[in-house]
Amino acid sequence: MKIEVMTEKYERWLGDESRIRGRADAVCFPESFEEAREAVSHARRAGLHITPQGARTGLTGGAVPEGGLVVDCQGLKDLELREGPVLYAGAGATLTQLHALLLKEPWVFPPNPTEESATLGGMFGCNAMGIDGQRTASWVRKLWWLTAAGEVWEIGRGSYVFDDSGCALPDGGRLSCETFESSGVLNGLVAVKQMDLIDFLAGTEGQLGMALAFELELAKKPDCAWGVLYFLPTDPAAMALCRTVAQAENSGSVTVMEYYDRAALSLLSEGRHSAAALQELPEFPQGAGAAVYVELAGDDPDALEGALFEQLDIFEGLGGSEEQTWAASERYEIDRFRKLRHVVPELANGKTDSFSQAVPGLTRLSSDLKGPAEKAEDYLEMYRGGIAQSGAHAVIYGAAAQNRFHVNFLPETPEERAKCEVLMEEWAARAAADRGQIITENGAGLLKREPALRFVPEAVKRQIKAAKEAFDPEGVFK
């Protein structure tokens, strides 16, 4: 395998969808476990740090190198359906390839962050959570992990589990550290009592090693599904719909519930001419001040229809009408609705790109905190007030019933960005005080790692340091 010197030819390997630009000395493209091991050996000999990369679709800068060797894993793309049912998948395989393989099979891989070009290794690296709330790691039954020593560990779920004082490791060693009751404000690097080693390595974002391949559990495809987009005049009405649907008798059939505010709907309307996914949809109803997208799935069509009618009754009780809903039961139509979740941040990134042409250095800025579910409306009010006070533009979307909102800022000047950063720190302090999470769906990356660590107890920081010393004492990985 050839190690390529970093030149303009490989410039796109210096960034991801965060719009942060990094630097690197070299890049390589392993297509096998052995070649990936060669990359580690080269980095150790040359004194280079390794930054693992997938398709560079991340939103927080997790794939952005800060010098050293970029290891692009997209060549590790084997896919094989095995008995179980399980799927063997290389870390470089994409969701597009996985979905194509399973298209005519009765099985599905539930985690879906809606970015079809995302690699499974990238998803595992930040323990991505899809639109349906499913984390990637939960569906990993076996992991092939490349260590900083250049060894490949085969880790089966249940083989290595944290106890009160740490966890045994596949090489016969042990990670000795304090363990905790929960991961706290973080989504990775925290050792939790009874946590599987696979779940611990998920979300470590290339800091302790890198995933090479997985054995993935699959779930049975539901026999029927509905996707319904409800348009409402105000935020309070949208939040009332989310809250009431979540508490309804048939809430168990709800697999997705996403909120979009007025600014997000406006952004989608403006982007209709540039986003192919939007051109397949009608114009949004006039007067829509918010929208809620709900998916229902199950094997009993009568029960599912009953749940759908229950939702429609709730919607009408809030002043909605049939003309303000879009409904679909075919998979391809449901997929169109799902794409809205991907198009919103994509269009926001486009706005940031246009602003940065006039003001170089502007990068993506967003918050995706998780607070207590019962305080969702309080958090939304906090976000609204802060945005108004800053004078910046922003769009809000996400899992409202779970109080897991994304606030995607659109600052046009360095001064506006600075105000937004202050807001994000204030909001993070609120989430930490409420025992929520600061790092949720997209990982920490370069954008959120340092701000999040400000709210981490010293005991957790000591444990993170102990993990780094155990897995990567020479600092081979970034």
PDB file of N, CA and C in Angstrom, residues 129-135 238-247 251 254-259 292-295 341 368-380 383 397-406 431 434-438 440-441:
ATOM      1  N   MET A 129     -26.734   8.475  15.939  1.00  0.00           N
ATOM      2  CA  MET A 129     -28.126   8.137  16.215  1.00  0.00           C
ATOM      3  C   MET A 129     -28.969   8.589  15.039  1.00  0.00           C
ATOM      4  N   GLY A 130     -29.794   7.709  14.529  1.00  0.00           N
ATOM      5  CA  GLY A 130     -30.611   8.044  13.376  1.00  0.00           C
ATOM      6  C   GLY A 130     -31.883   8.770  13.744  1.00  0.00           C
ATOM      7  N   ILE A 131     -32.673   9.048  12.730  1.00  0.00           N
ATOM      8  CA  ILE A 131     -33.932   9.760  12.900  1.00  0.00           C
ATOM      9  C   ILE A 131     -34.885   8.990  13.806  1.00  0.00           C
ATOM     10  N   ASP A 132     -34.699   7.659  13.883  1.00  0.00           N
ATOM     11  CA  ASP A 132     -35.578   6.836  14.718  1.00  0.00           C
ATOM     12  C   ASP A 132     -35.009   6.597  16.117  1.00  0.00           C
ATOM     13  N   GLY A 133     -33.924   7.307  16.461  1.00  0.00           N
ATOM     14  CA  GLY A 133     -33.383   7.215  17.816  1.00  0.00           C
ATOM     15  C   GLY A 133     -32.530   5.996  18.096  1.00  0.00           C
ATOM     16  N   GLN A 134     -32.217   5.201  17.069  1.00  0.00           N
ATOM     17  CA  GLN A 134     -31.428   3.988  17.254  1.00  0.00           C
ATOM     18  C   GLN A 134     -29.936   4.310  17.151  1.00  0.00           C
ATOM     19  N   ARG A 135     -29.170   3.970  18.162  1.00  0.00           N
ATOM     20  CA  ARG A 135     -27.724   4.180  18.121  1.00  0.00           C
ATOM     21  C   ARG A 135     -27.039   3.047  17.353  1.00  0.00           C
ATOM     22  N   ALA A 238     -47.546  22.627  17.779  1.00  0.00           N
ATOM     23  CA  ALA A 238     -46.671  21.522  17.379  1.00  0.00           C
ATOM     24  C   ALA A 238     -46.182  20.752  18.598  1.00  0.00           C
ATOM     25  N   MET A 239     -45.787  21.461  19.652  1.00  0.00           N
ATOM     26  CA  MET A 239     -45.315  20.795  20.862  1.00  0.00           C
ATOM     27  C   MET A 239     -46.435  20.023  21.547  1.00  0.00           C
ATOM     28  N   ALA A 240     -47.647  20.574  21.502  1.00  0.00           N
ATOM     29  CA  ALA A 240     -48.794  19.864  22.084  1.00  0.00           C
ATOM     30  C   ALA A 240     -49.046  18.567  21.325  1.00  0.00           C
ATOM     31  N   LEU A 241     -48.907  18.605  19.997  1.00  0.00           N
ATOM     32  CA  LEU A 241     -49.088  17.388  19.198  1.00  0.00           C
ATOM     33  C   LEU A 241     -48.026  16.351  19.568  1.00  0.00           C
ATOM     34  N   CYS A 242     -46.765  16.772  19.652  1.00  0.00           N
ATOM     35  CA  CYS A 242     -45.689  15.842  20.013  1.00  0.00           C
ATOM     36  C   CYS A 242     -45.942  15.215  21.376  1.00  0.00           C
ATOM     37  N   ARG A 243     -46.291  16.046  22.349  1.00  0.00           N
ATOM     38  CA  ARG A 243     -46.502  15.559  23.705  1.00  0.00           C
ATOM     39  C   ARG A 243     -47.680  14.589  23.769  1.00  0.00           C
ATOM     40  N   THR A 244     -48.779  14.929  23.113  1.00  0.00           N
ATOM     41  CA  THR A 244     -49.987  14.106  23.198  1.00  0.00           C
ATOM     42  C   THR A 244     -49.816  12.795  22.434  1.00  0.00           C
ATOM     43  N   VAL A 245     -49.182  12.839  21.280  1.00  0.00           N
ATOM     44  CA  VAL A 245     -48.940  11.608  20.511  1.00  0.00           C
ATOM     45  C   VAL A 245     -48.030  10.670  21.302  1.00  0.00           C
ATOM     46  N   ALA A 246     -47.006  11.225  21.960  1.00  0.00           N
ATOM     47  CA  ALA A 246     -46.079  10.401  22.745  1.00  0.00           C
ATOM     48  C   ALA A 246     -46.787   9.716  23.912  1.00  0.00           C
ATOM     49  N   GLN A 247     -47.863  10.326  24.410  1.00  0.00           N
ATOM     50  CA  GLN A 247     -48.578   9.773  25.556  1.00  0.00           C
ATOM     51  C   GLN A 247     -49.817   8.983  25.150  1.00  0.00           C
ATOM     52  N   SER A 251     -49.003   4.759  21.245  1.00  0.00           N
ATOM     53  CA  SER A 251     -47.704   5.391  20.989  1.00  0.00           C
ATOM     54  C   SER A 251     -46.607   4.376  20.676  1.00  0.00           C
ATOM     55  N   VAL A 254     -45.261   4.253  17.168  1.00  0.00           N
ATOM     56  CA  VAL A 254     -44.538   5.421  16.648  1.00  0.00           C
ATOM     57  C   VAL A 254     -43.039   5.140  16.687  1.00  0.00           C
ATOM     58  N   THR A 255     -42.388   5.194  15.544  1.00  0.00           N
ATOM     59  CA  THR A 255     -40.947   4.940  15.468  1.00  0.00           C
ATOM     60  C   THR A 255     -40.141   6.205  15.219  1.00  0.00           C
ATOM     61  N   VAL A 256     -40.770   7.242  14.697  1.00  0.00           N
ATOM     62  CA  VAL A 256     -40.096   8.506  14.408  1.00  0.00           C
ATOM     63  C   VAL A 256     -41.043   9.648  14.749  1.00  0.00           C
ATOM     64  N   MET A 257     -40.516  10.708  15.386  1.00  0.00           N
ATOM     65  CA  MET A 257     -41.302  11.924  15.577  1.00  0.00           C
ATOM     66  C   MET A 257     -40.340  13.114  15.541  1.00  0.00           C
ATOM     67  N   GLU A 258     -40.413  13.890  14.476  1.00  0.00           N
ATOM     68  CA  GLU A 258     -39.486  15.000  14.245  1.00  0.00           C
ATOM     69  C   GLU A 258     -40.236  16.319  14.113  1.00  0.00           C
ATOM     70  N   TYR A 259     -39.690  17.344  14.736  1.00  0.00           N
ATOM     71  CA  TYR A 259     -40.265  18.689  14.715  1.00  0.00           C
ATOM     72  C   TYR A 259     -39.432  19.594  13.812  1.00  0.00           C
ATOM     73  N   VAL A 292     -44.644  18.652  12.178  1.00  0.00           N
ATOM     74  CA  VAL A 292     -44.241  17.464  12.935  1.00  0.00           C
ATOM     75  C   VAL A 292     -44.378  16.260  12.009  1.00  0.00           C
ATOM     76  N   TYR A 293     -43.285  15.522  11.858  1.00  0.00           N
ATOM     77  CA  TYR A 293     -43.301  14.311  11.031  1.00  0.00           C
ATOM     78  C   TYR A 293     -43.330  13.094  11.943  1.00  0.00           C
ATOM     79  N   VAL A 294     -44.301  12.198  11.706  1.00  0.00           N
ATOM     80  CA  VAL A 294     -44.460  10.997  12.528  1.00  0.00           C
ATOM     81  C   VAL A 294     -44.452   9.774  11.631  1.00  0.00           C
ATOM     82  N   GLU A 295     -43.697   8.756  12.038  1.00  0.00           N
ATOM     83  CA  GLU A 295     -43.731   7.460  11.362  1.00  0.00           C
ATOM     84  C   GLU A 295     -44.307   6.428  12.305  1.00  0.00           C
ATOM     85  N   ARG A 341     -35.131  15.613   6.934  1.00  0.00           N
ATOM     86  CA  ARG A 341     -34.237  15.660   8.099  1.00  0.00           C
ATOM     87  C   ARG A 341     -32.785  15.863   7.666  1.00  0.00           C
ATOM     88  N   ASP A 368     -26.872  20.459  19.758  1.00  0.00           N
ATOM     89  CA  ASP A 368     -27.836  19.347  19.747  1.00  0.00           C
ATOM     90  C   ASP A 368     -27.905  18.719  21.135  1.00  0.00           C
ATOM     91  N   LEU A 369     -28.318  19.530  22.094  1.00  0.00           N
ATOM     92  CA  LEU A 369     -28.409  19.099  23.485  1.00  0.00           C
ATOM     93  C   LEU A 369     -29.616  18.182  23.698  1.00  0.00           C
ATOM     94  N   LYS A 370     -29.544  17.418  24.769  1.00  0.00           N
ATOM     95  CA  LYS A 370     -30.707  16.639  25.209  1.00  0.00           C
ATOM     96  C   LYS A 370     -30.972  16.974  26.670  1.00  0.00           C
ATOM     97  N   GLY A 371     -32.164  17.496  26.921  1.00  0.00           N
ATOM     98  CA  GLY A 371     -32.572  17.792  28.284  1.00  0.00           C
ATOM     99  C   GLY A 371     -33.670  16.841  28.719  1.00  0.00           C
ATOM    100  N   PRO A 372     -34.189  16.989  29.922  1.00  0.00           N
ATOM    101  CA  PRO A 372     -35.287  16.138  30.389  1.00  0.00           C
ATOM    102  C   PRO A 372     -36.516  16.298  29.486  1.00  0.00           C
ATOM    103  N   ALA A 373     -37.154  15.200  29.151  1.00  0.00           N
ATOM    104  CA  ALA A 373     -38.285  15.234  28.220  1.00  0.00           C
ATOM    105  C   ALA A 373     -39.399  16.155  28.711  1.00  0.00           C
ATOM    106  N   GLU A 374     -39.611  16.175  30.017  1.00  0.00           N
ATOM    107  CA  GLU A 374     -40.718  16.982  30.550  1.00  0.00           C
ATOM    108  C   GLU A 374     -40.439  18.486  30.462  1.00  0.00           C
ATOM    109  N   LYS A 375     -39.202  18.857  30.141  1.00  0.00           N
ATOM    110  CA  LYS A 375     -38.848  20.271  30.026  1.00  0.00           C
ATOM    111  C   LYS A 375     -38.667  20.706  28.571  1.00  0.00           C
ATOM    112  N   ALA A 376     -39.177  19.927  27.627  1.00  0.00           N
ATOM    113  CA  ALA A 376     -38.955  20.225  26.211  1.00  0.00           C
ATOM    114  C   ALA A 376     -39.444  21.626  25.829  1.00  0.00           C
ATOM    115  N   GLU A 377     -40.629  21.981  26.291  1.00  0.00           N
ATOM    116  CA  GLU A 377     -41.158  23.299  25.928  1.00  0.00           C
ATOM    117  C   GLU A 377     -40.353  24.432  26.565  1.00  0.00           C
ATOM    118  N   ASP A 378     -39.838  24.191  27.785  1.00  0.00           N
ATOM    119  CA  ASP A 378     -38.982  25.197  28.433  1.00  0.00           C
ATOM    120  C   ASP A 378     -37.700  25.405  27.628  1.00  0.00           C
ATOM    121  N   TYR A 379     -37.118  24.305  27.150  1.00  0.00           N
ATOM    122  CA  TYR A 379     -35.883  24.407  26.370  1.00  0.00           C
ATOM    123  C   TYR A 379     -36.137  25.126  25.048  1.00  0.00           C
ATOM    124  N   LEU A 380     -37.250  24.802  24.391  1.00  0.00           N
ATOM    125  CA  LEU A 380     -37.551  25.464  23.127  1.00  0.00           C
ATOM    126  C   LEU A 380     -37.716  26.968  23.340  1.00  0.00           C
ATOM    127  N   TYR A 383     -34.277  28.427  23.727  1.00  0.00           N
ATOM    128  CA  TYR A 383     -33.614  28.577  22.430  1.00  0.00           C
ATOM    129  C   TYR A 383     -34.164  29.782  21.674  1.00  0.00           C
ATOM    130  N   TYR A 397     -34.850  22.047  14.721  1.00  0.00           N
ATOM    131  CA  TYR A 397     -35.544  20.821  14.331  1.00  0.00           C
ATOM    132  C   TYR A 397     -35.067  19.702  15.252  1.00  0.00           C
ATOM    133  N   GLY A 398     -35.760  18.582  15.251  1.00  0.00           N
ATOM    134  CA  GLY A 398     -35.309  17.453  16.057  1.00  0.00           C
ATOM    135  C   GLY A 398     -36.429  16.727  16.769  1.00  0.00           C
ATOM    136  N   ALA A 399     -36.030  15.837  17.685  1.00  0.00           N
ATOM    137  CA  ALA A 399     -36.971  14.984  18.403  1.00  0.00           C
ATOM    138  C   ALA A 399     -37.545  15.758  19.592  1.00  0.00           C
ATOM    139  N   ALA A 400     -38.614  16.507  19.340  1.00  0.00           N
ATOM    140  CA  ALA A 400     -39.158  17.421  20.342  1.00  0.00           C
ATOM    141  C   ALA A 400     -39.659  16.691  21.576  1.00  0.00           C
ATOM    142  N   ALA A 401     -40.336  15.559  21.403  1.00  0.00           N
ATOM    143  CA  ALA A 401     -40.892  14.846  22.551  1.00  0.00           C
ATOM    144  C   ALA A 401     -39.804  14.360  23.497  1.00  0.00           C
ATOM    145  N   GLN A 402     -38.591  14.157  22.983  1.00  0.00           N
ATOM    146  CA  GLN A 402     -37.465  13.709  23.804  1.00  0.00           C
ATOM    147  C   GLN A 402     -36.597  14.879  24.259  1.00  0.00           C
ATOM    148  N   ASN A 403     -36.975  16.115  23.890  1.00  0.00           N
ATOM    149  CA  ASN A 403     -36.177  17.300  24.195  1.00  0.00           C
ATOM    150  C   ASN A 403     -34.771  17.152  23.628  1.00  0.00           C
ATOM    151  N   ARG A 404     -34.698  16.735  22.367  1.00  0.00           N
ATOM    152  CA  ARG A 404     -33.421  16.584  21.672  1.00  0.00           C
ATOM    153  C   ARG A 404     -33.491  17.420  20.397  1.00  0.00           C
ATOM    154  N   PHE A 405     -33.369  18.737  20.588  1.00  0.00           N
ATOM    155  CA  PHE A 405     -33.471  19.684  19.478  1.00  0.00           C
ATOM    156  C   PHE A 405     -32.091  19.961  18.878  1.00  0.00           C
ATOM    157  N   HIS A 406     -32.066  20.190  17.580  1.00  0.00           N
ATOM    158  CA  HIS A 406     -30.889  20.744  16.915  1.00  0.00           C
ATOM    159  C   HIS A 406     -31.158  22.232  16.672  1.00  0.00           C
ATOM    160  N   ALA A 431     -28.201  22.236  30.298  1.00  0.00           N
ATOM    161  CA  ALA A 431     -28.373  20.798  30.082  1.00  0.00           C
ATOM    162  C   ALA A 431     -27.575  19.982  31.097  1.00  0.00           C
ATOM    163  N   ASP A 434     -29.257  19.975  34.389  1.00  0.00           N
ATOM    164  CA  ASP A 434     -30.466  19.142  34.351  1.00  0.00           C
ATOM    165  C   ASP A 434     -30.156  17.670  34.127  1.00  0.00           C
ATOM    166  N   ARG A 435     -28.849  17.300  34.215  1.00  0.00           N
ATOM    167  CA  ARG A 435     -28.405  15.918  34.006  1.00  0.00           C
ATOM    168  C   ARG A 435     -28.754  15.415  32.600  1.00  0.00           C
ATOM    169  N   GLY A 436     -28.633  16.336  31.644  1.00  0.00           N
ATOM    170  CA  GLY A 436     -28.864  15.976  30.247  1.00  0.00           C
ATOM    171  C   GLY A 436     -27.559  15.669  29.542  1.00  0.00           C
ATOM    172  N   GLN A 437     -27.584  15.746  28.214  1.00  0.00           N
ATOM    173  CA  GLN A 437     -26.399  15.461  27.415  1.00  0.00           C
ATOM    174  C   GLN A 437     -26.043  16.657  26.548  1.00  0.00           C
ATOM    175  N   ILE A 438     -24.737  16.894  26.396  1.00  0.00           N
ATOM    176  CA  ILE A 438     -24.247  17.945  25.518  1.00  0.00           C
ATOM    177  C   ILE A 438     -23.867  17.368  24.164  1.00  0.00           C
ATOM    178  N   THR A 440     -24.837  14.427  21.618  1.00  0.00           N
ATOM    179  CA  THR A 440     -25.913  13.453  21.409  1.00  0.00           C
ATOM    180  C   THR A 440     -25.748  12.691  20.095  1.00  0.00           C
ATOM    181  N   GLU A 441     -26.260  13.232  18.990  1.00  0.00           N
ATOM    182  CA  GLU A 441     -26.360  12.457  17.758  1.00  0.00           C
ATOM    183  C   GLU A 441     -25.089  12.381  16.934  1.00  0.00           C
TER     184      GLU A 441
END
